[in-house]
PDB file of C-alpha atoms in Angstrom:
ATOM      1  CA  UNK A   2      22.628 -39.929  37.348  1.00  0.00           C
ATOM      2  CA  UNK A   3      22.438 -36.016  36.535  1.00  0.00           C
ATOM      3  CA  UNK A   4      20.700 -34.955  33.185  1.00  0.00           C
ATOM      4  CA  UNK A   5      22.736 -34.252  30.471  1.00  0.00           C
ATOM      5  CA  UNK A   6      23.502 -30.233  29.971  1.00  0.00           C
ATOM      6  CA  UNK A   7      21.216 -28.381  27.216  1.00  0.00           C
ATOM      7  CA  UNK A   8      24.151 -27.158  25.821  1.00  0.00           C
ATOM      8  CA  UNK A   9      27.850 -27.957  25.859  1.00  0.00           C
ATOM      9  CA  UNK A  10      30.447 -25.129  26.760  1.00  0.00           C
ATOM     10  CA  UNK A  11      31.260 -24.259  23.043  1.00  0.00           C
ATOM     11  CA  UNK A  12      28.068 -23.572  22.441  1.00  0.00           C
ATOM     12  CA  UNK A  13      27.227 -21.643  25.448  1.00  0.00           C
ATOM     13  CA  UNK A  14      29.645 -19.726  24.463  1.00  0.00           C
ATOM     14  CA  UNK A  15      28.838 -19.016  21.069  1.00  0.00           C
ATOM     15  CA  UNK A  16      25.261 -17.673  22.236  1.00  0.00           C
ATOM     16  CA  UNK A  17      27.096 -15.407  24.283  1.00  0.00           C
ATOM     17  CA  UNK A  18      29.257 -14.103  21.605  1.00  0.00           C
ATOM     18  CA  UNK A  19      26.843 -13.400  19.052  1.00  0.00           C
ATOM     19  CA  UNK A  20      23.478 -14.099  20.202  1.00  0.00           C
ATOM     20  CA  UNK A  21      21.917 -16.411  18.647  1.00  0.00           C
ATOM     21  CA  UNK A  22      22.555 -14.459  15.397  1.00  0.00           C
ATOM     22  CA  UNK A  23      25.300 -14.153  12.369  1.00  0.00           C
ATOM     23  CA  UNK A  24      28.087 -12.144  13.542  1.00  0.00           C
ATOM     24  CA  UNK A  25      27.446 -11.034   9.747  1.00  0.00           C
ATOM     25  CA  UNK A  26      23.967  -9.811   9.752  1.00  0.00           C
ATOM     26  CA  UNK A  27      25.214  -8.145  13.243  1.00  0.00           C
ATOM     27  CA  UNK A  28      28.567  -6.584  12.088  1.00  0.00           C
ATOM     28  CA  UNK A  29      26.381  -5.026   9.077  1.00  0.00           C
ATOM     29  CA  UNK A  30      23.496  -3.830  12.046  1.00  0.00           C
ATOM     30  CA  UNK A  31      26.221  -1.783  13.797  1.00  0.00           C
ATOM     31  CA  UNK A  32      27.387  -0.314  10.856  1.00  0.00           C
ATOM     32  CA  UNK A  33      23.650   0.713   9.332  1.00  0.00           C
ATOM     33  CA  UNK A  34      22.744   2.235  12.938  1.00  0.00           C
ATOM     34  CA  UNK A  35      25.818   4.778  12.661  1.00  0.00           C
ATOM     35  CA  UNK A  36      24.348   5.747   9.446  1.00  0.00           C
ATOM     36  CA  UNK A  37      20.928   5.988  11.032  1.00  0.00           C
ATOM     37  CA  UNK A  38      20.314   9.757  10.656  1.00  0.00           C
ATOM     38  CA  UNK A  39      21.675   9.826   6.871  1.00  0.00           C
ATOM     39  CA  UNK A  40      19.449   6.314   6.089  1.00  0.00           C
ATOM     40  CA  UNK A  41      16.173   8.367   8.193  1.00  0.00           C
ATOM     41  CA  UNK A  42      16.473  11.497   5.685  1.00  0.00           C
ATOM     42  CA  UNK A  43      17.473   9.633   2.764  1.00  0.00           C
ATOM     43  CA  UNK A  44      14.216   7.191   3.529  1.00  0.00           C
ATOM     44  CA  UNK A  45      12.306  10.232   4.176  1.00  0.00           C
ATOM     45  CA  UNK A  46      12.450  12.096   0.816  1.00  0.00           C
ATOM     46  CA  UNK A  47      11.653   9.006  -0.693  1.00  0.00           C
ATOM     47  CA  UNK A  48       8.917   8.694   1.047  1.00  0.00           C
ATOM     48  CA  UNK A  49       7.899  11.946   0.100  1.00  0.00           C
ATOM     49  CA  UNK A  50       8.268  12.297  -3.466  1.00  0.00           C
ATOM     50  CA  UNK A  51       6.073   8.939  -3.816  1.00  0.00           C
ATOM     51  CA  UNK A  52       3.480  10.718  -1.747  1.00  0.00           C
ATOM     52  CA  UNK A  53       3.226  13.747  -4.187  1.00  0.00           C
ATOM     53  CA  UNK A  54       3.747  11.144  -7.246  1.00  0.00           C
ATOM     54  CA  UNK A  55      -0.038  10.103  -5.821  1.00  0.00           C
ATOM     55  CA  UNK A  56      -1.260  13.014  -4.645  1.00  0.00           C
ATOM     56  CA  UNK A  57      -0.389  14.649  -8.280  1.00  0.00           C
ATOM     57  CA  UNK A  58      -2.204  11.887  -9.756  1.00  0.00           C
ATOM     58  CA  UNK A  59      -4.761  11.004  -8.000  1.00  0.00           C
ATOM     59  CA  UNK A  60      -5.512  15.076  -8.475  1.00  0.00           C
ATOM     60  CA  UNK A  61      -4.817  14.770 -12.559  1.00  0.00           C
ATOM     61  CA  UNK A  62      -7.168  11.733 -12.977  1.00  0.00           C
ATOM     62  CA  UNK A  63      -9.601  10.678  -9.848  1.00  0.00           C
ATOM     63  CA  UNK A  64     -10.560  14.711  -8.693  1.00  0.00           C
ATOM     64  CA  UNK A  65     -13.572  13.614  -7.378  1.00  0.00           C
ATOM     65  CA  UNK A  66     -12.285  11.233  -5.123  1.00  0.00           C
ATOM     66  CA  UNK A  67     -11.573  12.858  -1.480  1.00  0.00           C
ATOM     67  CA  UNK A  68      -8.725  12.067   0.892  1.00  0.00           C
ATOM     68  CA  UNK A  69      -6.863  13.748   3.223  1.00  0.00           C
ATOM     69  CA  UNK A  70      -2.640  13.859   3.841  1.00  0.00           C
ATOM     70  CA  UNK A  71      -1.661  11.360   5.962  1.00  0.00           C
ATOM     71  CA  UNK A  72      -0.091  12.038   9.525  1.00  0.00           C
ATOM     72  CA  UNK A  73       2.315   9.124   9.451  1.00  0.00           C
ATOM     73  CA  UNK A  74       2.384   5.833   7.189  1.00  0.00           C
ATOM     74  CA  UNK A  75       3.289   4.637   3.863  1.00  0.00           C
ATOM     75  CA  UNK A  76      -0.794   4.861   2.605  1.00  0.00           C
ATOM     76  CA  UNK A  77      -3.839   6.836   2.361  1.00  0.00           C
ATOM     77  CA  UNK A  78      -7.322   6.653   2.709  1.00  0.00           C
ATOM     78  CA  UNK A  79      -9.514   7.257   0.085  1.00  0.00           C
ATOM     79  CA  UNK A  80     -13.515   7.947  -0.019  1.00  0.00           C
ATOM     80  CA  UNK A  81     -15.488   7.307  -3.042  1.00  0.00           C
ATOM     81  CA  UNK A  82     -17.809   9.571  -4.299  1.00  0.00           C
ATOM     82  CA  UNK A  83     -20.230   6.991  -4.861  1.00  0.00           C
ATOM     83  CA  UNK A  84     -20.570   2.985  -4.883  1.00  0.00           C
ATOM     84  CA  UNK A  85     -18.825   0.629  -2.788  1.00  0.00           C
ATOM     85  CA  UNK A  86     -14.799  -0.407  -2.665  1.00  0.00           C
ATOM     86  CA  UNK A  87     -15.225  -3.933  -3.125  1.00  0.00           C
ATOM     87  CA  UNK A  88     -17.501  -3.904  -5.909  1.00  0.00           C
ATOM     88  CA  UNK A  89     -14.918  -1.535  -7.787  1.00  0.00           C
ATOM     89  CA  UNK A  90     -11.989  -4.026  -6.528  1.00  0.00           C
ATOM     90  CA  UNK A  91     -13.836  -6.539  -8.689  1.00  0.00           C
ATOM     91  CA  UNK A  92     -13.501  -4.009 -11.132  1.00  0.00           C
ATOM     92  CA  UNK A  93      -9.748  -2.574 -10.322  1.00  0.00           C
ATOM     93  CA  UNK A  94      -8.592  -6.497 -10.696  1.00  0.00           C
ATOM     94  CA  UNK A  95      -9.955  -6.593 -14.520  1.00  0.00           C
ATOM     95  CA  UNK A  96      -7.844  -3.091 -14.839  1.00  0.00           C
ATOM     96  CA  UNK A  97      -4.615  -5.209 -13.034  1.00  0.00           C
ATOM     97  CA  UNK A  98      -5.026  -3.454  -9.634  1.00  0.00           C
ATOM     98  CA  UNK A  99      -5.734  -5.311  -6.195  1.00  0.00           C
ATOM     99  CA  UNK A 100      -7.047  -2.648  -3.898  1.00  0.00           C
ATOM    100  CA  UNK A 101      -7.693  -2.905   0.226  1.00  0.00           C
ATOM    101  CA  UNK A 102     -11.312  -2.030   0.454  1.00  0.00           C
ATOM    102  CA  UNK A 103     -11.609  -0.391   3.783  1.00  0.00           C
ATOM    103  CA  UNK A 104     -14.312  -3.305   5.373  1.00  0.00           C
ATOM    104  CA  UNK A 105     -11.304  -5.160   5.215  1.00  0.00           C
ATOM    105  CA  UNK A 106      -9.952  -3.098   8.747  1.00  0.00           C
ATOM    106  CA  UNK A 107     -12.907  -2.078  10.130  1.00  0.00           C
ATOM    107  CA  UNK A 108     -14.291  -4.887  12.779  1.00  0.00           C
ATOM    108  CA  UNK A 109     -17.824  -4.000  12.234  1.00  0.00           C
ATOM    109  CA  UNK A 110     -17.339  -4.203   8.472  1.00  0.00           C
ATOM    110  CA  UNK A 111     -17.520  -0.395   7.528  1.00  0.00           C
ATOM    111  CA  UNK A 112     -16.262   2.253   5.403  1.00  0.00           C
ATOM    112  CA  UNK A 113     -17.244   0.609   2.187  1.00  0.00           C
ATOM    113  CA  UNK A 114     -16.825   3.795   0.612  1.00  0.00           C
ATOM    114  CA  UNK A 115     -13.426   3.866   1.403  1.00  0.00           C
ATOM    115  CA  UNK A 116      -9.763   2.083  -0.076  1.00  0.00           C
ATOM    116  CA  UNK A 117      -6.461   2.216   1.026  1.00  0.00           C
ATOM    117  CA  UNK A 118      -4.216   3.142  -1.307  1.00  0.00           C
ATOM    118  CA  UNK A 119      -0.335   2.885  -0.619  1.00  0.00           C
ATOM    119  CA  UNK A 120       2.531   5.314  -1.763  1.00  0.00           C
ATOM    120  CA  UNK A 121       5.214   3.027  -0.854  1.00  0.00           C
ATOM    121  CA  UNK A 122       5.643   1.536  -4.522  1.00  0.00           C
ATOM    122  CA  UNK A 123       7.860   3.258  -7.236  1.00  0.00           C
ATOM    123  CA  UNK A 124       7.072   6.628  -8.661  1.00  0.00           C
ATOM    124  CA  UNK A 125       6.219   4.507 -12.299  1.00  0.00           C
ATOM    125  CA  UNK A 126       4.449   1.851 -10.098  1.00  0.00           C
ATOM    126  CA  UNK A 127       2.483   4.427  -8.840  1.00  0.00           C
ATOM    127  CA  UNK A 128       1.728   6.392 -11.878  1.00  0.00           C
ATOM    128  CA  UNK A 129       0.843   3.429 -13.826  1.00  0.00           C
ATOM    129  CA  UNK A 130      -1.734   1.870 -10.709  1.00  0.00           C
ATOM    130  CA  UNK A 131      -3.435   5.514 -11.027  1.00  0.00           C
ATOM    131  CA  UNK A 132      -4.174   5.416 -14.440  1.00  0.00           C
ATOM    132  CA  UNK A 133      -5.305   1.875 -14.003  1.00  0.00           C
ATOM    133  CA  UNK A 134      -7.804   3.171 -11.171  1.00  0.00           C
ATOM    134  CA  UNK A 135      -9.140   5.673 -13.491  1.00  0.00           C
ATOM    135  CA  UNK A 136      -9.633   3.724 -15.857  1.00  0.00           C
ATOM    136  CA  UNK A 137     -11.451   1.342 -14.235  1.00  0.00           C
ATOM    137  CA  UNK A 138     -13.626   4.003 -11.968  1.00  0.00           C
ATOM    138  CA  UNK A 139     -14.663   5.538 -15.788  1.00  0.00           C
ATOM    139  CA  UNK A 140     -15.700   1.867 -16.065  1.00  0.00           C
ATOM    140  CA  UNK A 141     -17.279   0.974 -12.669  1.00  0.00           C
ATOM    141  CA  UNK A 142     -21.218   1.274 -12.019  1.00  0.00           C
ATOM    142  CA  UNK A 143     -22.242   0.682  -8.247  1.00  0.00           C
ATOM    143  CA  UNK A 144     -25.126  -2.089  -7.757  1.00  0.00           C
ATOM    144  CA  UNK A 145     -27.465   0.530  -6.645  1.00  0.00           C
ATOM    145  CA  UNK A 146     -26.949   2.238 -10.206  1.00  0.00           C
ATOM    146  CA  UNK A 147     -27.156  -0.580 -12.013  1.00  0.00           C
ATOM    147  CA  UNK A 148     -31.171  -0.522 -13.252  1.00  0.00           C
ATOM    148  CA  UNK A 149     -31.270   3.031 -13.623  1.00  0.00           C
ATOM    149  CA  UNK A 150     -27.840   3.101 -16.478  1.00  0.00           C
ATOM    150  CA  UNK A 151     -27.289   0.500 -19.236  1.00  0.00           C
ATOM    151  CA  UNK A 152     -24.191  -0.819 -18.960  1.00  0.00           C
ATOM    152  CA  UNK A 153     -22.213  -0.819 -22.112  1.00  0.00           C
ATOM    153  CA  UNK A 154     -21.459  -4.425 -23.893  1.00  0.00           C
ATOM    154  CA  UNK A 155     -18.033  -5.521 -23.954  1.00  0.00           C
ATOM    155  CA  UNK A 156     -17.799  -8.479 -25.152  1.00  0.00           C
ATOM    156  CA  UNK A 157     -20.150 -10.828 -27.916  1.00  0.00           C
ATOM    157  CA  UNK A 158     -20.061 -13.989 -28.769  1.00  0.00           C
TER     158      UNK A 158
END
């Protein structure tokens, strides 16, 4: 006795027809890809104003912090003048800001002075997660500081 077929011939023919996909999702894919160029430009400025929306920022209320423009990508990297990024993410996350401390990428578990900070949110997003930052770096003492500065008392009980 022969095996049975995988597939009958109605459905052989449907994954010729469409794929393996909805003739939806692929009827909408054709249309988006004539509107490529328009889509690229329009995707492009946004990009672009959300960069200087950080950039402006980070230059109104982190100065000290140095980074450079970014070739390509939605983020930037950021060096601290001082201290280390994952003891200020402890820090950020009391201010309601997750950061990407930049041991996270590295395989031998350097740049701790660094972050990644993304420009791919809204302009207000952004704007808001900068003044969180600088509020917390007013707030943040490094480890190594620690001895040498008393740290101020928030709260008593």
């Amino acid at each position: 006795r022969a095996p049975a077929p995988l597939l009958d011939a109605a459905a052989e023919l449907k994954v010729m027809a469409d794929l393996g996909n909805s003739p939806l999702s692929q009827t909408i894919a054709a249309r988006l890809m004539r509107r490529l160029p328009e889509i690229r430009s329009r995707r492009r400025e946004e990009v672009l104003e959300r960069f200087e929306v950080l950039a402006d920022e980070l230059g109104r209320r982190l100065p000290d912090w140095e980074w450079t423009r970014p070739l390509g990508g939605l983020s930037i990297w950021v060096r601290l003048p001082r201290g280390n990024a994952e003891e200020f993410g402890v820090v950020a996350r009391r201010h309601g800001v997750s950061i990407l401390p930049g041991s996270v990428f590295s395989p031998s578990n350097g740049h701790a002075d660094h972050l990644r900070l993304p420009f791919c949110l809204e302009p207000g997003e952004i704007r808001d997660g900068i003044a969180r930052l600088a509020r917390a770096w007013a707030e943040y003492v490094p480890a190594s500081e620690e001895g040498r500065q008393e740290r101020p008392l928030h709260v008593v009980v």
